[in-house]
Amino acid sequence: MKRLFGTMAFIAALVLAGCGKVTTAAKPEPTTTAPATKAVATEPTTSEDQMKLIGDKATGDSVYIIVLDNKTGKDIKEFTIKADTEEEYPSNMIDEKDPFVKNERRTLYYVPVKTSDVTYGDTDEIATQEYTVKIKFTDDKEAELHQFPFGDLDHAEILMDKDLTYILYTSKLSDKPVSTKEAEKMIAETNKSEESTEPASEIENSYNEPDNSYQPVYTEPVYTQPVYTEPATQYIEPATQYVAPTEAPTQAANPNGGCTGGDALFNP
C-alpha cells in the first residue's frame, strides 16, 4: 500500500513537472523594436499619404508629381513656379507657418500652364515650355532653380553649396544621376556679368540724350571805345660835316652896296 502511494506521488510529480515545462515554452519572448523606431525617425517619410504637400493635390495626365528632399540645410518658407510665358511668379505653394524644413521630404503637385499651339515655321513642333522654381528661406534669402526638368524626374534633392542652389536627380531618360550645379553656376555668372555692365550702358544713354534742363543766359557784350595812344617817336639829329669856305675874289668896297645902276638914276 505504501508502495502504491509512493508510485502515485511520483507520477503526479512528473505530471506537474511536465506541465511547468509546457507553460514556459508557450510564454512569448519579449522583442526589442527601439532601434528600428529610431532609424525610421531619422529618415524622410516615404509614404505619399504621410508626406506633406507642396501645392494642391491634383490628378490628370498633365499634372507633375515630384518627390522633393530638402537637403539645403535651411528651412524653406516659400516655393513657387513660373513658366517662361508668365511675367510674374504665382502665389506661394506652401504655408509660411509650416515651412519645408531641412531634411524633410514632401510631394510636389504642379499643374503646368497650358502651352498655346505655337508652331515653328512649317513644322508641327510645339513650343517647348520652360519653368523656373523660386524658393525663399526663413532667413529671407532667395534662390532660383532654372529650367527645372519636370518631365525627366520623379524624385530630386534640393542642395546648396554656399550661395548656389541646385538639384540632384536620376534621369528618367538616361537612368543616370544628373546634377544641375554647373548649369546653375554658369547662369549665375552670366547674370552677374550683365549686372556689372548695366551701369555703363546707363551712363552712355544719359550722355547721348541732351539735357533740356540747361537754359543758357544771354549776356550783351559791352563795347568800349579804344584809346588812341600816339606812338612814341625818337628824334635823331642828322650828322653834320663842316666844310671850309673857299676864298672869294677881293673887290673894292662899293658904298652903294654894289648897286651901280642906282647911282646913275638918282645922281644926274
PDB file of C-alpha atoms in Angstrom:
ATOM      1  CA  MET A   1       0.000   0.000   0.000  1.00  0.00           C
ATOM      2  CA  LYS A   2       2.812   2.374   0.812  1.00  0.00           C
ATOM      3  CA  ARG A   3       4.464   1.377  -2.434  1.00  0.00           C
ATOM      4  CA  LEU A   4       1.261   2.280  -4.347  1.00  0.00           C
ATOM      5  CA  PHE A   5       1.010   5.684  -2.743  1.00  0.00           C
ATOM      6  CA  GLY A   6       4.665   6.283  -3.488  1.00  0.00           C
ATOM      7  CA  THR A   7       4.205   5.376  -7.147  1.00  0.00           C
ATOM      8  CA  MET A   8       1.183   7.676  -7.497  1.00  0.00           C
ATOM      9  CA  ALA A   9       3.080  10.551  -5.864  1.00  0.00           C
ATOM     10  CA  PHE A  10       5.959  10.041  -8.260  1.00  0.00           C
ATOM     11  CA  ILE A  11       3.614  10.096 -11.286  1.00  0.00           C
ATOM     12  CA  ALA A  12       1.922  13.272 -10.022  1.00  0.00           C
ATOM     13  CA  ALA A  13       5.293  14.951  -9.637  1.00  0.00           C
ATOM     14  CA  LEU A  14       6.196  14.053 -13.224  1.00  0.00           C
ATOM     15  CA  VAL A  15       2.900  15.459 -14.487  1.00  0.00           C
ATOM     16  CA  LEU A  16       3.374  18.713 -12.606  1.00  0.00           C
ATOM     17  CA  ALA A  17       6.945  18.981 -13.860  1.00  0.00           C
ATOM     18  CA  GLY A  18       5.816  18.402 -17.464  1.00  0.00           C
ATOM     19  CA  CYS A  19       3.072  20.998 -17.230  1.00  0.00           C
ATOM     20  CA  GLY A  20       5.584  23.541 -15.964  1.00  0.00           C
ATOM     21  CA  LYS A  21       7.802  22.949 -18.990  1.00  0.00           C
ATOM     22  CA  VAL A  22       4.928  23.421 -21.454  1.00  0.00           C
ATOM     23  CA  THR A  23       3.876  26.677 -19.801  1.00  0.00           C
ATOM     24  CA  THR A  24       7.404  28.062 -20.008  1.00  0.00           C
ATOM     25  CA  ALA A  25       7.771  27.154 -23.692  1.00  0.00           C
ATOM     26  CA  ALA A  26       4.429  28.780 -24.586  1.00  0.00           C
ATOM     27  CA  LYS A  27       5.336  32.102 -22.958  1.00  0.00           C
ATOM     28  CA  PRO A  28       6.323  34.628 -25.743  1.00  0.00           C
ATOM     29  CA  GLU A  29       9.757  36.153 -25.595  1.00  0.00           C
ATOM     30  CA  PRO A  30       9.902  39.999 -25.396  1.00  0.00           C
ATOM     31  CA  THR A  31      11.108  41.729 -28.587  1.00  0.00           C
ATOM     32  CA  THR A  32      13.076  44.961 -28.755  1.00  0.00           C
ATOM     33  CA  THR A  33      11.993  47.393 -31.512  1.00  0.00           C
ATOM     34  CA  ALA A  34      13.541  50.570 -30.171  1.00  0.00           C
ATOM     35  CA  PRO A  35      16.490  50.671 -32.669  1.00  0.00           C
ATOM     36  CA  ALA A  36      14.152  50.212 -35.636  1.00  0.00           C
ATOM     37  CA  THR A  37      11.887  53.010 -34.420  1.00  0.00           C
ATOM     38  CA  LYS A  38      14.839  55.359 -34.000  1.00  0.00           C
ATOM     39  CA  ALA A  39      16.117  54.636 -37.541  1.00  0.00           C
ATOM     40  CA  VAL A  40      12.737  55.379 -39.078  1.00  0.00           C
ATOM     41  CA  ALA A  41      12.502  58.682 -37.222  1.00  0.00           C
ATOM     42  CA  THR A  42      15.736  59.968 -38.799  1.00  0.00           C
ATOM     43  CA  GLU A  43      14.765  59.056 -42.371  1.00  0.00           C
ATOM     44  CA  PRO A  44      12.371  61.130 -44.508  1.00  0.00           C
ATOM     45  CA  THR A  45       8.850  59.792 -44.691  1.00  0.00           C
ATOM     46  CA  THR A  46       8.486  57.631 -47.794  1.00  0.00           C
ATOM     47  CA  SER A  47       4.733  57.097 -47.748  1.00  0.00           C
ATOM     48  CA  GLU A  48       2.958  59.598 -50.004  1.00  0.00           C
ATOM     49  CA  ASP A  49      -0.066  59.503 -47.730  1.00  0.00           C
ATOM     50  CA  GLN A  50       2.032  60.691 -44.771  1.00  0.00           C
ATOM     51  CA  MET A  51       4.122  63.300 -46.610  1.00  0.00           C
ATOM     52  CA  LYS A  52       3.158  66.951 -46.586  1.00  0.00           C
ATOM     53  CA  LEU A  53       2.360  68.607 -49.886  1.00  0.00           C
ATOM     54  CA  ILE A  54       3.725  71.475 -51.920  1.00  0.00           C
ATOM     55  CA  GLY A  55       0.770  72.791 -53.856  1.00  0.00           C
ATOM     56  CA  ASP A  56      -2.698  71.263 -54.011  1.00  0.00           C
ATOM     57  CA  LYS A  57      -3.236  67.592 -54.692  1.00  0.00           C
ATOM     58  CA  ALA A  58      -4.468  67.040 -58.250  1.00  0.00           C
ATOM     59  CA  THR A  59      -4.936  64.271 -60.781  1.00  0.00           C
ATOM     60  CA  GLY A  60      -4.598  64.083 -64.529  1.00  0.00           C
ATOM     61  CA  ASP A  61      -2.079  63.311 -67.250  1.00  0.00           C
ATOM     62  CA  SER A  62      -0.720  66.869 -67.289  1.00  0.00           C
ATOM     63  CA  VAL A  63      -0.053  67.060 -63.541  1.00  0.00           C
ATOM     64  CA  TYR A  64       3.566  66.783 -62.427  1.00  0.00           C
ATOM     65  CA  ILE A  65       4.032  64.827 -59.186  1.00  0.00           C
ATOM     66  CA  ILE A  66       7.586  65.103 -57.828  1.00  0.00           C
ATOM     67  CA  VAL A  67       9.066  63.944 -54.527  1.00  0.00           C
ATOM     68  CA  LEU A  68      11.488  66.535 -53.136  1.00  0.00           C
ATOM     69  CA  ASP A  69      14.059  66.274 -50.342  1.00  0.00           C
ATOM     70  CA  ASN A  70      15.216  69.485 -48.694  1.00  0.00           C
ATOM     71  CA  LYS A  71      18.975  68.998 -48.351  1.00  0.00           C
ATOM     72  CA  THR A  72      19.890  72.685 -48.315  1.00  0.00           C
ATOM     73  CA  GLY A  73      20.453  72.817 -44.565  1.00  0.00           C
ATOM     74  CA  LYS A  74      17.847  75.584 -44.293  1.00  0.00           C
ATOM     75  CA  ASP A  75      14.093  75.813 -43.852  1.00  0.00           C
ATOM     76  CA  ILE A  76      12.107  76.908 -46.906  1.00  0.00           C
ATOM     77  CA  LYS A  77       9.108  79.170 -46.318  1.00  0.00           C
ATOM     78  CA  GLU A  78       8.189  79.993 -49.913  1.00  0.00           C
ATOM     79  CA  PHE A  79       8.058  77.803 -53.006  1.00  0.00           C
ATOM     80  CA  THR A  80       6.642  78.904 -56.344  1.00  0.00           C
ATOM     81  CA  ILE A  81       6.980  78.001 -60.030  1.00  0.00           C
ATOM     82  CA  LYS A  82       6.864  80.310 -63.053  1.00  0.00           C
ATOM     83  CA  ALA A  83       6.599  79.282 -66.689  1.00  0.00           C
ATOM     84  CA  ASP A  84       8.586  81.293 -69.212  1.00  0.00           C
ATOM     85  CA  THR A  85       5.301  82.577 -70.644  1.00  0.00           C
ATOM     86  CA  GLU A  86       4.411  84.169 -67.302  1.00  0.00           C
ATOM     87  CA  GLU A  87       5.674  87.614 -66.346  1.00  0.00           C
ATOM     88  CA  GLU A  88       5.463  87.189 -62.580  1.00  0.00           C
ATOM     89  CA  TYR A  89       5.696  84.348 -60.092  1.00  0.00           C
ATOM     90  CA  PRO A  90       2.365  82.940 -58.883  1.00  0.00           C
ATOM     91  CA  SER A  91       1.412  82.728 -55.214  1.00  0.00           C
ATOM     92  CA  ASN A  92       3.325  80.744 -52.621  1.00  0.00           C
ATOM     93  CA  MET A  93       2.659  76.982 -52.737  1.00  0.00           C
ATOM     94  CA  ILE A  94       3.406  76.248 -49.071  1.00  0.00           C
ATOM     95  CA  ASP A  95       2.180  77.705 -45.799  1.00  0.00           C
ATOM     96  CA  GLU A  96       4.744  80.038 -44.246  1.00  0.00           C
ATOM     97  CA  LYS A  97       3.610  78.860 -40.824  1.00  0.00           C
ATOM     98  CA  ASP A  98       4.502  75.303 -41.829  1.00  0.00           C
ATOM     99  CA  PRO A  99       7.837  75.663 -43.656  1.00  0.00           C
ATOM    100  CA  PHE A 100       9.567  72.945 -45.667  1.00  0.00           C
ATOM    101  CA  VAL A 101      12.203  72.191 -43.031  1.00  0.00           C
ATOM    102  CA  LYS A 102      15.654  70.799 -43.688  1.00  0.00           C
ATOM    103  CA  ASN A 103      15.926  67.029 -44.208  1.00  0.00           C
ATOM    104  CA  GLU A 104      12.167  66.882 -44.805  1.00  0.00           C
ATOM    105  CA  ARG A 105      10.573  65.115 -47.767  1.00  0.00           C
ATOM    106  CA  ARG A 106       7.463  66.450 -49.445  1.00  0.00           C
ATOM    107  CA  THR A 107       5.390  65.733 -52.543  1.00  0.00           C
ATOM    108  CA  LEU A 108       5.071  68.483 -55.128  1.00  0.00           C
ATOM    109  CA  TYR A 109       1.893  68.765 -57.184  1.00  0.00           C
ATOM    110  CA  TYR A 110       2.192  71.171 -60.078  1.00  0.00           C
ATOM    111  CA  VAL A 111      -0.351  71.791 -62.808  1.00  0.00           C
ATOM    112  CA  PRO A 112       1.570  73.471 -65.654  1.00  0.00           C
ATOM    113  CA  VAL A 113       0.351  76.463 -67.552  1.00  0.00           C
ATOM    114  CA  LYS A 114      -1.298  75.465 -70.819  1.00  0.00           C
ATOM    115  CA  THR A 115       1.008  75.972 -73.773  1.00  0.00           C
ATOM    116  CA  SER A 116      -0.585  77.664 -76.745  1.00  0.00           C
ATOM    117  CA  ASP A 117      -0.449  75.856 -80.061  1.00  0.00           C
ATOM    118  CA  VAL A 118       2.582  77.705 -81.360  1.00  0.00           C
ATOM    119  CA  THR A 119       4.474  76.156 -84.256  1.00  0.00           C
ATOM    120  CA  TYR A 120       7.882  76.905 -85.711  1.00  0.00           C
ATOM    121  CA  GLY A 121       7.678  77.669 -89.429  1.00  0.00           C
ATOM    122  CA  ASP A 122       6.032  74.921 -91.454  1.00  0.00           C
ATOM    123  CA  THR A 123       6.790  72.201 -88.890  1.00  0.00           C
ATOM    124  CA  ASP A 124       4.368  70.781 -86.376  1.00  0.00           C
ATOM    125  CA  GLU A 125       6.787  71.132 -83.455  1.00  0.00           C
ATOM    126  CA  ILE A 126       5.042  72.612 -80.439  1.00  0.00           C
ATOM    127  CA  ALA A 127       6.877  75.308 -78.495  1.00  0.00           C
ATOM    128  CA  THR A 128       8.757  73.900 -75.505  1.00  0.00           C
ATOM    129  CA  GLN A 129       7.794  75.342 -72.149  1.00  0.00           C
ATOM    130  CA  GLU A 130      10.482  76.005 -69.560  1.00  0.00           C
ATOM    131  CA  TYR A 131       9.957  76.507 -65.832  1.00  0.00           C
ATOM    132  CA  THR A 132      11.843  78.282 -63.061  1.00  0.00           C
ATOM    133  CA  VAL A 133      11.412  77.369 -59.405  1.00  0.00           C
ATOM    134  CA  LYS A 134      11.875  80.150 -56.876  1.00  0.00           C
ATOM    135  CA  ILE A 135      12.425  79.332 -53.222  1.00  0.00           C
ATOM    136  CA  LYS A 136      12.776  81.623 -50.232  1.00  0.00           C
ATOM    137  CA  PHE A 137      14.359  80.542 -46.976  1.00  0.00           C
ATOM    138  CA  THR A 138      13.341  81.543 -43.487  1.00  0.00           C
ATOM    139  CA  ASP A 139      16.379  83.870 -43.367  1.00  0.00           C
ATOM    140  CA  ASP A 140      14.778  85.758 -46.322  1.00  0.00           C
ATOM    141  CA  LYS A 141      17.474  84.694 -48.782  1.00  0.00           C
ATOM    142  CA  GLU A 142      16.177  83.649 -52.199  1.00  0.00           C
ATOM    143  CA  ALA A 143      17.318  81.186 -54.841  1.00  0.00           C
ATOM    144  CA  GLU A 144      16.138  80.030 -58.264  1.00  0.00           C
ATOM    145  CA  LEU A 145      16.255  76.645 -59.946  1.00  0.00           C
ATOM    146  CA  HIS A 146      16.346  77.343 -63.682  1.00  0.00           C
ATOM    147  CA  GLN A 147      14.997  75.107 -66.449  1.00  0.00           C
ATOM    148  CA  PHE A 148      13.506  72.688 -63.937  1.00  0.00           C
ATOM    149  CA  PRO A 149      13.280  69.299 -65.764  1.00  0.00           C
ATOM    150  CA  PHE A 150       9.778  68.229 -64.747  1.00  0.00           C
ATOM    151  CA  GLY A 151       9.441  65.639 -67.492  1.00  0.00           C
ATOM    152  CA  ASP A 152      12.738  63.886 -66.689  1.00  0.00           C
ATOM    153  CA  LEU A 153      12.426  63.139 -62.981  1.00  0.00           C
ATOM    154  CA  ASP A 154      10.218  61.666 -60.303  1.00  0.00           C
ATOM    155  CA  HIS A 155      12.410  62.479 -57.300  1.00  0.00           C
ATOM    156  CA  ALA A 156      15.026  65.150 -56.638  1.00  0.00           C
ATOM    157  CA  GLU A 157      17.178  66.502 -53.828  1.00  0.00           C
ATOM    158  CA  ILE A 158      17.472  70.262 -53.389  1.00  0.00           C
ATOM    159  CA  LEU A 159      21.071  71.021 -52.415  1.00  0.00           C
ATOM    160  CA  MET A 160      23.076  74.148 -51.631  1.00  0.00           C
ATOM    161  CA  ASP A 161      26.782  74.936 -51.976  1.00  0.00           C
ATOM    162  CA  LYS A 162      27.497  78.314 -50.402  1.00  0.00           C
ATOM    163  CA  ASP A 163      25.004  80.600 -52.174  1.00  0.00           C
ATOM    164  CA  LEU A 164      24.430  78.277 -55.138  1.00  0.00           C
ATOM    165  CA  THR A 165      21.254  76.178 -55.069  1.00  0.00           C
ATOM    166  CA  TYR A 166      20.804  73.191 -57.415  1.00  0.00           C
ATOM    167  CA  ILE A 167      19.145  69.773 -57.661  1.00  0.00           C
ATOM    168  CA  LEU A 168      20.399  66.212 -57.942  1.00  0.00           C
ATOM    169  CA  TYR A 169      18.176  63.562 -59.547  1.00  0.00           C
ATOM    170  CA  THR A 170      18.169  60.382 -61.604  1.00  0.00           C
ATOM    171  CA  SER A 171      17.200  60.981 -65.207  1.00  0.00           C
ATOM    172  CA  LYS A 172      14.209  59.014 -66.488  1.00  0.00           C
ATOM    173  CA  LEU A 173      15.644  59.111 -69.994  1.00  0.00           C
ATOM    174  CA  SER A 174      19.241  58.048 -69.342  1.00  0.00           C
ATOM    175  CA  ASP A 175      18.766  56.347 -65.950  1.00  0.00           C
ATOM    176  CA  LYS A 176      21.884  58.193 -64.758  1.00  0.00           C
ATOM    177  CA  PRO A 177      22.391  60.717 -61.945  1.00  0.00           C
ATOM    178  CA  VAL A 178      22.232  64.327 -63.080  1.00  0.00           C
ATOM    179  CA  SER A 179      23.380  67.431 -61.196  1.00  0.00           C
ATOM    180  CA  THR A 180      22.399  70.938 -62.256  1.00  0.00           C
ATOM    181  CA  LYS A 181      25.197  72.535 -60.245  1.00  0.00           C
ATOM    182  CA  GLU A 182      27.389  73.514 -63.208  1.00  0.00           C
ATOM    183  CA  ALA A 183      24.421  74.813 -65.200  1.00  0.00           C
ATOM    184  CA  GLU A 184      23.266  76.965 -62.285  1.00  0.00           C
ATOM    185  CA  LYS A 185      26.822  78.232 -61.823  1.00  0.00           C
ATOM    186  CA  MET A 186      27.036  79.344 -65.461  1.00  0.00           C
ATOM    187  CA  ILE A 187      23.668  81.114 -65.235  1.00  0.00           C
ATOM    188  CA  ALA A 188      24.745  82.904 -62.053  1.00  0.00           C
ATOM    189  CA  GLU A 189      27.996  84.082 -63.667  1.00  0.00           C
ATOM    190  CA  THR A 190      26.135  85.305 -66.754  1.00  0.00           C
ATOM    191  CA  ASN A 191      23.647  87.273 -64.661  1.00  0.00           C
ATOM    192  CA  LYS A 192      26.464  88.774 -62.618  1.00  0.00           C
ATOM    193  CA  SER A 193      28.287  89.845 -65.775  1.00  0.00           C
ATOM    194  CA  GLU A 194      25.155  91.511 -67.167  1.00  0.00           C
ATOM    195  CA  GLU A 195      24.589  93.377 -63.902  1.00  0.00           C
ATOM    196  CA  SER A 196      28.173  94.674 -63.892  1.00  0.00           C
ATOM    197  CA  THR A 197      27.833  96.115 -67.418  1.00  0.00           C
ATOM    198  CA  GLU A 198      24.431  97.708 -66.817  1.00  0.00           C
ATOM    199  CA  PRO A 199      25.731 100.931 -65.141  1.00  0.00           C
ATOM    200  CA  ALA A 200      27.995 101.641 -68.141  1.00  0.00           C
ATOM    201  CA  SER A 201      25.076 101.452 -70.556  1.00  0.00           C
ATOM    202  CA  GLU A 202      23.064 103.792 -68.355  1.00  0.00           C
ATOM    203  CA  ILE A 203      25.879 106.330 -68.407  1.00  0.00           C
ATOM    204  CA  GLU A 204      26.131 106.071 -72.193  1.00  0.00           C
ATOM    205  CA  ASN A 205      22.422 106.637 -72.637  1.00  0.00           C
ATOM    206  CA  SER A 206      22.452 109.650 -70.357  1.00  0.00           C
ATOM    207  CA  TYR A 207      25.394 111.091 -72.335  1.00  0.00           C
ATOM    208  CA  ASN A 208      23.666 110.719 -75.692  1.00  0.00           C
ATOM    209  CA  GLU A 209      20.448 112.296 -74.543  1.00  0.00           C
ATOM    210  CA  PRO A 210      20.506 116.155 -74.499  1.00  0.00           C
ATOM    211  CA  ASP A 211      19.954 117.834 -71.205  1.00  0.00           C
ATOM    212  CA  ASN A 212      16.970 120.084 -71.797  1.00  0.00           C
ATOM    213  CA  SER A 213      17.121 121.459 -68.290  1.00  0.00           C
ATOM    214  CA  TYR A 214      20.040 123.731 -69.191  1.00  0.00           C
ATOM    215  CA  GLN A 215      18.937 127.238 -70.281  1.00  0.00           C
ATOM    216  CA  PRO A 216      21.783 129.486 -71.491  1.00  0.00           C
ATOM    217  CA  VAL A 217      21.813 133.078 -70.158  1.00  0.00           C
ATOM    218  CA  TYR A 218      22.481 135.706 -72.871  1.00  0.00           C
ATOM    219  CA  THR A 219      24.797 138.498 -71.798  1.00  0.00           C
ATOM    220  CA  GLU A 220      25.007 141.538 -74.081  1.00  0.00           C
ATOM    221  CA  PRO A 221      28.620 142.357 -74.883  1.00  0.00           C
ATOM    222  CA  VAL A 222      29.993 145.688 -73.584  1.00  0.00           C
ATOM    223  CA  TYR A 223      31.785 147.699 -76.239  1.00  0.00           C
ATOM    224  CA  THR A 224      34.475 150.169 -75.055  1.00  0.00           C
ATOM    225  CA  GLN A 225      35.997 152.852 -77.348  1.00  0.00           C
ATOM    226  CA  PRO A 226      39.646 152.250 -77.850  1.00  0.00           C
ATOM    227  CA  VAL A 227      42.022 154.913 -76.501  1.00  0.00           C
ATOM    228  CA  TYR A 228      44.386 156.234 -79.128  1.00  0.00           C
ATOM    229  CA  THR A 229      47.953 156.278 -77.983  1.00  0.00           C
ATOM    230  CA  GLU A 230      50.402 158.262 -80.124  1.00  0.00           C
ATOM    231  CA  PRO A 231      53.327 156.158 -80.969  1.00  0.00           C
ATOM    232  CA  ALA A 232      56.497 157.247 -79.342  1.00  0.00           C
ATOM    233  CA  THR A 233      58.940 158.979 -81.733  1.00  0.00           C
ATOM    234  CA  GLN A 234      62.648 159.427 -81.281  1.00  0.00           C
ATOM    235  CA  TYR A 235      64.388 162.371 -82.885  1.00  0.00           C
ATOM    236  CA  ILE A 236      67.632 161.503 -84.469  1.00  0.00           C
ATOM    237  CA  GLU A 237      69.843 164.563 -85.192  1.00  0.00           C
ATOM    238  CA  PRO A 238      71.289 164.335 -88.641  1.00  0.00           C
ATOM    239  CA  ALA A 239      75.007 164.076 -88.865  1.00  0.00           C
ATOM    240  CA  THR A 240      76.740 167.385 -89.924  1.00  0.00           C
ATOM    241  CA  GLN A 241      80.027 167.717 -91.676  1.00  0.00           C
ATOM    242  CA  TYR A 242      81.973 171.007 -91.588  1.00  0.00           C
ATOM    243  CA  VAL A 243      83.019 172.296 -94.980  1.00  0.00           C
ATOM    244  CA  ALA A 244      85.612 175.085 -95.082  1.00  0.00           C
ATOM    245  CA  PRO A 245      84.532 178.076 -97.245  1.00  0.00           C
ATOM    246  CA  THR A 246      86.512 178.928-100.321  1.00  0.00           C
ATOM    247  CA  GLU A 247      88.162 182.398-100.681  1.00  0.00           C
ATOM    248  CA  ALA A 248      86.127 184.845-102.826  1.00  0.00           C
ATOM    249  CA  PRO A 249      87.957 187.317-105.082  1.00  0.00           C
ATOM    250  CA  THR A 250      88.756 190.657-103.447  1.00  0.00           C
ATOM    251  CA  GLN A 251      86.774 193.711-104.763  1.00  0.00           C
ATOM    252  CA  ALA A 252      86.759 197.399-103.821  1.00  0.00           C
ATOM    253  CA  ALA A 253      84.152 198.352-101.393  1.00  0.00           C
ATOM    254  CA  ASN A 254      81.148 199.844-103.025  1.00  0.00           C
ATOM    255  CA  PRO A 255      79.417 202.380-100.919  1.00  0.00           C
ATOM    256  CA  ASN A 256      76.171 201.683-102.650  1.00  0.00           C
ATOM    257  CA  GLY A 257      76.238 198.176-101.753  1.00  0.00           C
ATOM    258  CA  GLY A 258      77.142 197.130-105.221  1.00  0.00           C
ATOM    259  CA  CYS A 259      74.222 198.802-106.919  1.00  0.00           C
ATOM    260  CA  THR A 260      75.897 200.763-109.641  1.00  0.00           C
ATOM    261  CA  GLY A 261      72.808 201.324-111.647  1.00  0.00           C
ATOM    262  CA  GLY A 262      71.193 203.275-108.856  1.00  0.00           C
ATOM    263  CA  ASP A 263      73.857 205.839-108.823  1.00  0.00           C
ATOM    264  CA  ALA A 264      73.171 206.698-112.397  1.00  0.00           C
ATOM    265  CA  LEU A 265      69.467 207.060-111.823  1.00  0.00           C
ATOM    266  CA  PHE A 266      69.478 209.139-108.727  1.00  0.00           C
ATOM    267  CA  ASN A 267      72.729 211.140-109.341  1.00  0.00           C
ATOM    268  CA  PRO A 268      72.465 213.009-112.594  1.00  0.00           C
TER     269      PRO A 268
END
